[in-house]
Short mmCIF file of C-alpha atoms in Angstrom, two decimals:
data_model
loop_
_atom_site.label_atom_id
_atom_site.label_comp_id
_atom_site.label_asym_id
_atom_site.label_seq_id
_atom_site.Cartn_x
_atom_site.Cartn_y
_atom_site.Cartn_z
CA UNK A 270 61.88 -50.06 68.99
CA UNK A 271 65.64 -50.73 68.93
CA UNK A 272 67.91 -49.69 66.08
CA UNK A 273 68.65 -53.31 65.23
CA UNK A 274 64.94 -54.11 64.91
CA UNK A 275 64.20 -50.95 62.94
CA UNK A 276 67.11 -51.64 60.62
CA UNK A 277 66.12 -55.30 60.21
CA UNK A 278 62.59 -54.28 59.18
CA UNK A 279 63.87 -51.89 56.54
CA UNK A 280 66.66 -54.25 55.44
CA UNK A 281 64.22 -57.14 55.02
CA UNK A 282 61.72 -55.17 52.99
CA UNK A 283 64.45 -53.36 51.08
CA UNK A 284 65.77 -56.76 50.05
CA UNK A 285 62.25 -57.81 49.10
CA UNK A 286 61.84 -54.57 47.17
CA UNK A 287 65.05 -55.25 45.27
CA UNK A 288 63.85 -58.76 44.38
CA UNK A 289 60.45 -57.49 43.19
CA UNK A 290 62.07 -54.57 41.38
CA UNK A 291 64.39 -56.90 39.53
CA UNK A 292 61.44 -59.14 38.69
CA UNK A 293 59.63 -56.09 37.29
CA UNK A 294 62.76 -54.94 35.48
CA UNK A 295 63.35 -58.45 34.15
CA UNK A 296 59.85 -58.66 32.75
CA UNK A 297 59.65 -55.15 31.27
CA UNK A 298 63.16 -55.14 29.79
CA UNK A 299 62.71 -58.54 28.12
CA UNK A 300 59.14 -58.09 26.90
CA UNK A 301 59.60 -54.57 25.52
CA UNK A 302 61.90 -53.70 22.65
CA UNK A 303 65.00 -51.64 23.38
CA UNK A 304 63.29 -48.71 21.68
CA UNK A 305 60.22 -49.16 23.91
CA UNK A 306 62.38 -49.46 27.02
CA UNK A 307 64.29 -46.31 26.08
CA UNK A 308 60.94 -44.49 25.64
CA UNK A 309 59.83 -45.79 29.03
CA UNK A 310 63.02 -44.39 30.56
CA UNK A 311 62.56 -41.04 28.83
CA UNK A 312 58.94 -40.57 29.99
CA UNK A 313 59.83 -41.74 33.51
CA UNK A 314 62.63 -39.18 33.72
CA UNK A 315 60.46 -36.43 32.25
CA UNK A 316 57.63 -37.10 34.70
CA UNK A 317 60.07 -37.24 37.61
CA UNK A 318 61.10 -33.70 36.73
CA UNK A 319 57.52 -32.46 36.31
CA UNK A 320 56.57 -34.12 39.59
CA UNK A 321 58.75 -31.60 41.42
CA UNK A 322 56.03 -29.01 40.80
CA UNK A 323 53.35 -31.44 41.98
CA UNK A 324 55.16 -32.23 45.22
CA UNK A 325 56.33 -28.68 45.95
CA UNK A 326 57.80 -29.88 49.26
CA UNK A 327 54.67 -31.62 50.60
CA UNK A 328 55.94 -35.14 51.23
CA UNK A 329 59.16 -34.02 52.94
CA UNK A 330 57.22 -31.57 55.12
CA UNK A 331 54.72 -34.30 56.05
CA UNK A 332 57.64 -36.44 57.27
CA UNK A 333 59.37 -33.65 59.15
CA UNK A 334 56.31 -32.35 60.96
CA UNK A 335 55.01 -35.84 61.80
CA UNK A 336 58.45 -36.74 63.18
CA UNK A 337 58.47 -33.56 65.28
CA UNK A 338 54.84 -33.98 66.44
CA UNK A 339 53.64 -30.73 64.80
CA UNK A 340 50.02 -31.90 64.50
CA UNK A 341 48.46 -28.46 64.06
CA UNK A 342 50.87 -27.77 61.21
CA UNK A 343 49.87 -31.09 59.60
CA UNK A 344 46.21 -30.02 59.62
CA UNK A 345 47.06 -26.83 57.77
CA UNK A 346 49.17 -28.83 55.33
CA UNK A 347 46.24 -31.15 54.56
CA UNK A 348 43.99 -28.18 53.69
CA UNK A 349 46.53 -27.15 51.08
CA UNK A 350 47.48 -30.64 49.90
CA UNK A 351 44.19 -31.89 48.43
CA UNK A 352 43.27 -28.90 46.21
CA UNK A 353 46.85 -28.68 44.97
CA UNK A 354 46.94 -32.38 44.05
CA UNK A 355 43.54 -32.27 42.35
CA UNK A 356 44.70 -29.53 39.99
CA UNK A 357 47.50 -31.75 38.62
CA UNK A 358 45.26 -34.81 38.38
CA UNK A 359 42.91 -32.81 36.12
CA UNK A 360 45.87 -31.55 34.08
CA UNK A 361 47.23 -35.08 33.56
CA UNK A 362 43.76 -36.33 32.61
CA UNK A 363 43.47 -33.65 29.92
CA UNK A 364 46.93 -34.63 28.63
CA UNK A 365 45.61 -38.17 28.02
CA UNK A 366 43.65 -36.91 25.00
CA UNK A 367 46.77 -35.47 23.34
CA UNK A 368 49.41 -38.01 24.40
CA UNK A 369 48.25 -41.26 26.07
CA UNK A 370 51.83 -42.13 27.05
CA UNK A 371 52.46 -38.78 28.74
CA UNK A 372 48.99 -38.65 30.34
CA UNK A 373 49.18 -42.14 31.83
CA UNK A 374 52.76 -41.53 32.94
CA UNK A 375 51.61 -38.34 34.65
CA UNK A 376 48.70 -40.02 36.46
CA UNK A 377 50.92 -42.91 37.47
CA UNK A 378 53.58 -40.64 38.94
CA UNK A 379 51.03 -38.44 40.73
CA UNK A 380 49.52 -41.52 42.34
CA UNK A 381 52.98 -42.76 43.31
CA UNK A 382 53.65 -39.37 44.84
CA UNK A 383 50.52 -39.73 47.00
CA UNK A 384 51.86 -43.09 48.18
CA UNK A 385 55.21 -41.55 49.13
CA UNK A 386 53.41 -38.77 51.04
CA UNK A 387 51.53 -41.40 53.05
CA UNK A 388 54.81 -43.25 53.62
CA UNK A 389 56.43 -40.06 54.87
CA UNK A 390 53.68 -39.70 57.47
CA UNK A 391 54.01 -43.35 58.50
CA UNK A 392 57.76 -42.86 58.89
CA UNK A 393 57.31 -39.73 60.96
CA UNK A 394 54.71 -41.42 63.18
CA UNK A 395 57.12 -44.38 63.56
CA UNK A 396 54.96 -46.89 61.68
CA UNK A 397 58.12 -48.34 60.20
CA UNK A 398 56.58 -51.59 59.00
CA UNK A 399 53.89 -49.82 56.96
CA UNK A 400 56.51 -47.48 55.56
CA UNK A 401 58.79 -50.37 54.68
CA UNK A 402 56.14 -52.39 52.83
CA UNK A 403 54.76 -49.47 50.78
CA UNK A 404 57.09 -49.59 47.79
CA UNK A 405 57.41 -53.42 47.64
CA UNK A 406 53.59 -53.62 47.65
CA UNK A 407 53.33 -51.01 44.91
CA UNK A 408 55.91 -52.78 42.74
CA UNK A 409 54.21 -56.14 43.26
CA UNK A 410 50.90 -54.77 42.00
CA UNK A 411 52.74 -53.04 39.16
CA UNK A 412 54.43 -56.28 38.10
CA UNK A 413 51.18 -58.25 38.24
CA UNK A 414 49.45 -55.55 36.19
CA UNK A 415 52.17 -55.65 33.52
CA UNK A 416 51.92 -59.43 33.31
CA UNK A 417 48.13 -59.30 32.94
CA UNK A 418 48.30 -56.65 30.21
CA UNK A 419 50.94 -58.61 28.32
CA UNK A 420 48.96 -61.85 28.67
CA UNK A 421 45.72 -60.26 27.46
CA UNK A 422 47.13 -58.22 24.55
CA UNK A 423 50.23 -60.20 23.65
CA UNK A 424 52.45 -57.14 24.04
CA UNK A 425 53.38 -54.53 26.63
CA UNK A 426 53.30 -50.99 25.23
CA UNK A 427 54.59 -47.98 27.12
CA UNK A 428 51.00 -46.96 27.93
CA UNK A 429 50.38 -50.38 29.48
CA UNK A 430 53.40 -50.09 31.78
CA UNK A 431 52.23 -46.73 33.14
CA UNK A 432 48.61 -47.87 33.49
CA UNK A 433 49.76 -50.84 35.58
CA UNK A 434 51.88 -48.47 37.67
CA UNK A 435 48.83 -46.27 38.28
CA UNK A 436 46.70 -49.18 39.51
CA UNK A 437 49.56 -50.48 41.65
CA UNK A 438 50.19 -47.19 43.43
CA UNK A 439 46.49 -46.63 44.17
CA UNK A 440 46.12 -50.14 45.63
CA UNK A 441 49.31 -49.83 47.71
CA UNK A 442 48.25 -46.45 49.12
CA UNK A 443 44.97 -47.94 50.33
CA UNK A 444 46.78 -50.83 52.03
CA UNK A 445 49.48 -48.89 53.93
CA UNK A 446 47.36 -46.01 55.24
CA UNK A 447 47.44 -46.23 59.07
CA UNK A 448 44.92 -44.70 61.53
CA UNK A 449 47.10 -41.63 62.31
CA UNK A 450 47.54 -41.03 58.59
CA UNK A 451 43.80 -41.39 58.00
CA UNK A 452 43.20 -38.82 60.72
CA UNK A 453 45.84 -36.46 59.36
CA UNK A 454 44.66 -36.78 55.74
CA UNK A 455 40.93 -36.90 56.53
CA UNK A 456 39.37 -35.48 53.37
CA UNK A 457 36.16 -34.56 55.20
CA UNK A 458 38.15 -32.25 57.50
CA UNK A 459 39.50 -30.14 54.61
CA UNK A 460 38.53 -26.48 54.77
CA UNK A 461 39.01 -24.77 51.43
CA UNK A 462 38.93 -21.33 53.03
CA UNK A 463 42.17 -22.29 54.80
CA UNK A 464 43.91 -23.20 51.55
CA UNK A 465 47.29 -21.57 51.07
CA UNK A 466 49.74 -21.96 48.24
CA UNK A 467 52.62 -24.29 49.18
CA UNK A 468 55.35 -21.74 48.55
CA UNK A 469 53.90 -19.56 51.33
CA UNK A 470 55.54 -21.92 53.83
CA UNK A 471 59.33 -21.35 54.28
CA UNK A 472 59.83 -25.04 55.09
CA UNK A 473 58.04 -26.15 51.94
CA UNK A 474 59.88 -23.63 49.80
CA UNK A 475 63.15 -25.02 51.06
CA UNK A 476 62.11 -28.62 50.41
CA UNK A 477 60.79 -27.68 46.95
CA UNK A 478 64.13 -26.16 46.05
CA UNK A 479 65.94 -29.18 47.49
CA UNK A 480 63.89 -31.51 45.29
CA UNK A 481 64.28 -29.24 42.28
CA UNK A 482 68.04 -29.49 42.61
CA UNK A 483 68.32 -33.15 43.63
CA UNK A 484 65.74 -34.69 41.29
CA UNK A 485 66.81 -32.52 38.37
CA UNK A 486 70.42 -33.67 38.41
CA UNK A 487 69.33 -37.28 38.94
CA UNK A 488 66.76 -37.38 36.12
CA UNK A 489 67.95 -34.82 33.60
CA UNK A 490 70.49 -37.27 32.17
CA UNK A 491 67.95 -39.15 30.03
CA UNK A 492 66.70 -35.85 28.60
CA UNK A 493 70.25 -34.83 27.74
CA UNK A 494 70.97 -38.22 26.15
CA UNK A 495 67.86 -37.96 23.98
CA UNK A 496 68.52 -34.29 23.23
CA UNK A 497 72.02 -35.10 21.97
CA UNK A 498 70.66 -37.99 19.83
CA UNK A 499 72.45 -40.76 21.70
CA UNK A 500 71.44 -44.14 20.20
CA UNK A 501 68.38 -45.85 21.70
CA UNK A 502 70.38 -48.99 22.53
CA UNK A 503 72.90 -46.95 24.53
CA UNK A 504 70.09 -45.06 26.28
CA UNK A 505 68.36 -48.32 27.18
CA UNK A 506 71.58 -49.86 28.59
CA UNK A 507 72.29 -46.69 30.57
CA UNK A 508 68.75 -46.61 31.95
CA UNK A 509 69.04 -50.22 33.13
CA UNK A 510 72.25 -49.23 34.91
CA UNK A 511 70.35 -46.38 36.57
CA UNK A 512 67.78 -48.92 37.80
CA UNK A 513 70.57 -50.85 39.51
CA UNK A 514 71.78 -47.67 41.21
CA UNK A 515 68.25 -46.68 42.24
CA UNK A 516 67.69 -50.11 43.80
CA UNK A 517 70.91 -49.70 45.80
CA UNK A 518 69.85 -46.24 46.97
CA UNK A 519 66.51 -47.66 48.12
CA UNK A 520 68.42 -50.08 50.34
CA UNK A 521 70.52 -47.46 52.12
CA UNK A 522 68.06 -44.53 52.26
CA UNK A 523 65.94 -45.91 55.16
CA UNK A 524 69.00 -45.82 57.43
CA UNK A 525 69.11 -42.04 57.12
CA UNK A 526 65.39 -41.85 58.01
CA UNK A 527 66.02 -43.84 61.19
CA UNK A 528 68.95 -41.56 61.96
CA UNK A 529 66.76 -38.47 61.53
CA UNK A 530 64.15 -39.77 63.97
CA UNK A 531 66.90 -40.67 66.44
CA UNK A 532 68.54 -37.22 66.52
CA UNK A 533 65.12 -35.54 66.75
CA UNK A 534 64.51 -37.42 70.02
CA UNK A 535 68.02 -37.42 71.43
CA UNK A 536 69.71 -34.88 73.71
CA UNK A 537 73.19 -35.87 72.55
CA UNK A 538 75.22 -34.29 69.77
CA UNK A 539 74.40 -35.62 66.31
CA UNK A 540 77.80 -37.24 65.72
CA UNK A 541 77.46 -39.29 68.91
CA UNK A 542 74.25 -40.82 67.57
CA UNK A 543 75.58 -41.11 64.01
CA UNK A 544 78.26 -43.76 64.57
CA UNK A 545 76.13 -46.94 64.29
CA UNK A 546 74.14 -45.52 61.36
CA UNK A 547 77.24 -44.49 59.42
CA UNK A 548 78.92 -47.84 60.09
CA UNK A 549 75.86 -49.76 58.93
CA UNK A 550 75.44 -47.65 55.80
CA UNK A 551 79.13 -47.94 54.89
CA UNK A 552 79.07 -51.72 55.24
CA UNK A 553 75.98 -52.02 53.04
CA UNK A 554 77.41 -49.71 50.36
CA UNK A 555 80.60 -51.70 49.95
CA UNK A 556 78.70 -54.99 50.07
CA UNK A 557 76.49 -53.80 47.20
CA UNK A 558 79.46 -52.69 45.07
CA UNK A 559 81.38 -55.92 45.75
CA UNK A 560 78.30 -58.03 45.05
CA UNK A 561 77.69 -56.38 41.68
CA UNK A 562 81.38 -56.67 40.77
CA UNK A 563 81.28 -60.41 41.50
CA UNK A 564 77.94 -61.49 40.02
CA UNK A 565 76.51 -58.51 38.14
CA UNK A 566 77.72 -59.70 34.74
CA UNK A 567 76.33 -63.18 35.37
CA UNK A 568 72.95 -61.71 36.38
CA UNK A 569 72.76 -59.74 33.16
CA UNK A 570 73.90 -62.63 30.98
CA UNK A 571 71.27 -64.97 32.46
CA UNK A 572 68.37 -62.58 32.98
CA UNK A 573 68.96 -59.61 30.67
CA UNK A 574 70.90 -60.95 27.69
CA UNK A 575 70.08 -57.85 25.65
CA UNK A 576 71.73 -55.67 28.31
CA UNK A 577 75.07 -57.32 29.06
CA UNK A 578 76.68 -53.99 28.14
CA UNK A 579 75.02 -52.49 31.21
CA UNK A 580 77.41 -54.32 33.57
CA UNK A 581 80.27 -51.82 33.42
CA UNK A 582 77.81 -48.92 33.27
CA UNK A 583 76.09 -50.07 36.47
CA UNK A 584 79.41 -50.79 38.20
CA UNK A 585 80.61 -47.27 37.44
CA UNK A 586 77.30 -45.78 38.58
CA UNK A 587 77.45 -47.67 41.89
CA UNK A 588 80.51 -45.59 42.80
CA UNK A 589 77.97 -42.79 43.29
CA UNK A 590 76.85 -44.60 46.47
CA UNK A 591 80.03 -43.60 48.31
CA UNK A 592 79.47 -39.82 48.31
CA UNK A 593 75.70 -40.32 48.07
CA UNK A 594 75.52 -42.23 51.36
CA UNK A 595 77.40 -39.44 53.11
CA UNK A 596 75.04 -36.87 51.64
CA UNK A 597 72.02 -38.76 53.01
CA UNK A 598 73.39 -38.63 56.56
CA UNK A 599 74.61 -35.02 56.44
CA UNK A 600 71.44 -33.69 54.79
CA UNK A 601 69.35 -35.08 57.65
CA UNK A 602 71.65 -33.38 60.15
CA UNK A 603 70.85 -30.08 58.42
CA UNK A 604 67.12 -30.92 58.40
CA UNK A 605 67.35 -31.50 62.15
CA UNK A 606 68.90 -28.05 62.57
CA UNK A 607 66.17 -26.51 60.36
CA UNK A 608 68.94 -25.56 57.93
CA UNK A 609 67.32 -26.94 54.78
CA UNK A 610 68.33 -23.75 52.98
CA UNK A 611 72.02 -24.64 53.30
CA UNK A 612 71.33 -28.01 51.71
CA UNK A 613 69.40 -26.22 48.96
CA UNK A 614 72.44 -24.11 48.13
CA UNK A 615 74.71 -27.17 48.00
CA UNK A 616 72.25 -28.97 45.73
CA UNK A 617 71.94 -26.05 43.35
CA UNK A 618 75.72 -25.84 43.13
CA UNK A 619 75.65 -29.53 42.22
CA UNK A 620 72.86 -29.00 39.71
CA UNK A 621 74.81 -26.26 37.97
CA UNK A 622 77.88 -28.49 37.76
CA UNK A 623 75.71 -31.38 36.52
CA UNK A 624 74.13 -29.35 33.72
CA UNK A 625 77.49 -27.92 32.68
CA UNK A 626 79.34 -31.24 32.75
CA UNK A 627 76.57 -33.12 30.95
CA UNK A 628 76.46 -30.45 28.26
CA UNK A 629 80.20 -30.84 27.73
CA UNK A 630 80.66 -34.58 28.26
CA UNK A 631 77.60 -36.25 26.70
CA UNK A 632 78.23 -34.98 23.13
CA UNK A 633 81.76 -36.42 23.31
CA UNK A 634 81.30 -39.55 25.46
CA UNK A 635 77.56 -40.31 25.28
CA UNK A 636 76.40 -42.39 28.27
CA UNK A 637 79.88 -42.36 29.85
CA UNK A 638 79.72 -38.60 29.91
CA UNK A 639 76.46 -38.83 31.88
CA UNK A 640 78.06 -41.27 34.33
CA UNK A 641 81.04 -38.99 34.92
CA UNK A 642 78.77 -35.97 35.38
CA UNK A 643 76.69 -37.84 37.98
CA UNK A 644 79.75 -38.89 40.00
CA UNK A 645 81.25 -35.39 39.90
CA UNK A 646 77.92 -33.86 40.98
CA UNK A 647 77.45 -36.22 43.94
CA UNK A 648 81.04 -35.64 45.08
CA UNK A 649 80.67 -31.85 44.97
CA UNK A 650 77.46 -31.93 47.03
CA UNK A 651 78.96 -34.31 49.60
CA UNK A 652 82.16 -32.28 50.06
CA UNK A 653 80.17 -29.07 50.39
CA UNK A 654 78.00 -30.61 53.11
CA UNK A 655 81.05 -31.97 54.95
CA UNK A 656 82.51 -28.48 55.13
CA UNK A 657 79.25 -26.86 56.27
CA UNK A 658 78.38 -29.46 58.92
CA UNK A 659 81.90 -29.50 60.37
CA UNK A 660 81.94 -25.70 60.52
CA UNK A 661 78.55 -25.47 62.24
CA UNK A 662 79.41 -28.29 64.66
CA UNK A 663 82.65 -26.61 65.69
CA UNK A 664 80.80 -23.33 66.33
CA UNK A 665 78.15 -25.08 68.43
CA UNK A 666 80.87 -26.74 70.53
CA UNK A 667 82.37 -23.38 71.57
#
């Protein structure tokens, strides 16, 4: 399949995903109170952090080994995956009895994680269409579930949002599972005697540490805002801005996946294959920023009148796309070289800077402190990767 066709598939469904995501955001943000929406953002961020332990490098390893055709490794991974996942499902179910919001959020995020693991396999096996439709399908079911709950009960509590997300992710996972994925994740083929803890694999340890660093600095902001008693209205407006940034990242991320598959199958140097991918990603990034600058305020005024203050927040956050896009490309170069550990070190340096800068800036500047910390963190990680990749490339050329 040509690059143009691959990119068009992802671009089309990324655009659809953005439309559905904004429909979901439009409904949730307008039906829920600002306090409820801020709570939704807090629990989402908290569960994103806790999900690092659940994943422990599985979904990234599924993608890498499927892309590289390591089928025997995938069988061993499956024997570890199911028992590990079951433990956290039981833990989240027990949590339901103490905190329905936290328990449902946990089950919803675990189920979403299973969907992303399946998508990683589809991507590695080059089932790009199934990979592309996974998240739009999930968000469509999620939106429909929220509408039904609101229609039946006349309100949409935080628990209802996460319950709808749980149903949506389960349904989407069933729909996008392809024959190779079914074979790889065949539950009947699991052998418990072959179970091994995920951190026994060097690859999974590296990916776990990568996610610990990357997800932590992305999601810890809401915890810091709540911890420093930033007003709920400000937290809600900031979280809506984060949703705009996340939607933009969903648009550009698939290009780096296509790039990774290309360099895994190419005999040329990575930078020779990178040119069309970098050009495409750069064009999309600046189109997104320009588009929000031109019509973002109008979109908020018409669709999210409670959140007009999010316009400048989202515009500032979209600047993160510039170093973030570069990081996506360079990180996959390191994955191709089996140098995940280098990326881990860069991410932990960024995490340290993020925690330090948020601790200093949020008490003084509230949500604008969080924005500044995010931009500084992304820039540090990108510049570190530029230096490492250029150094290693120059050594390989000798």
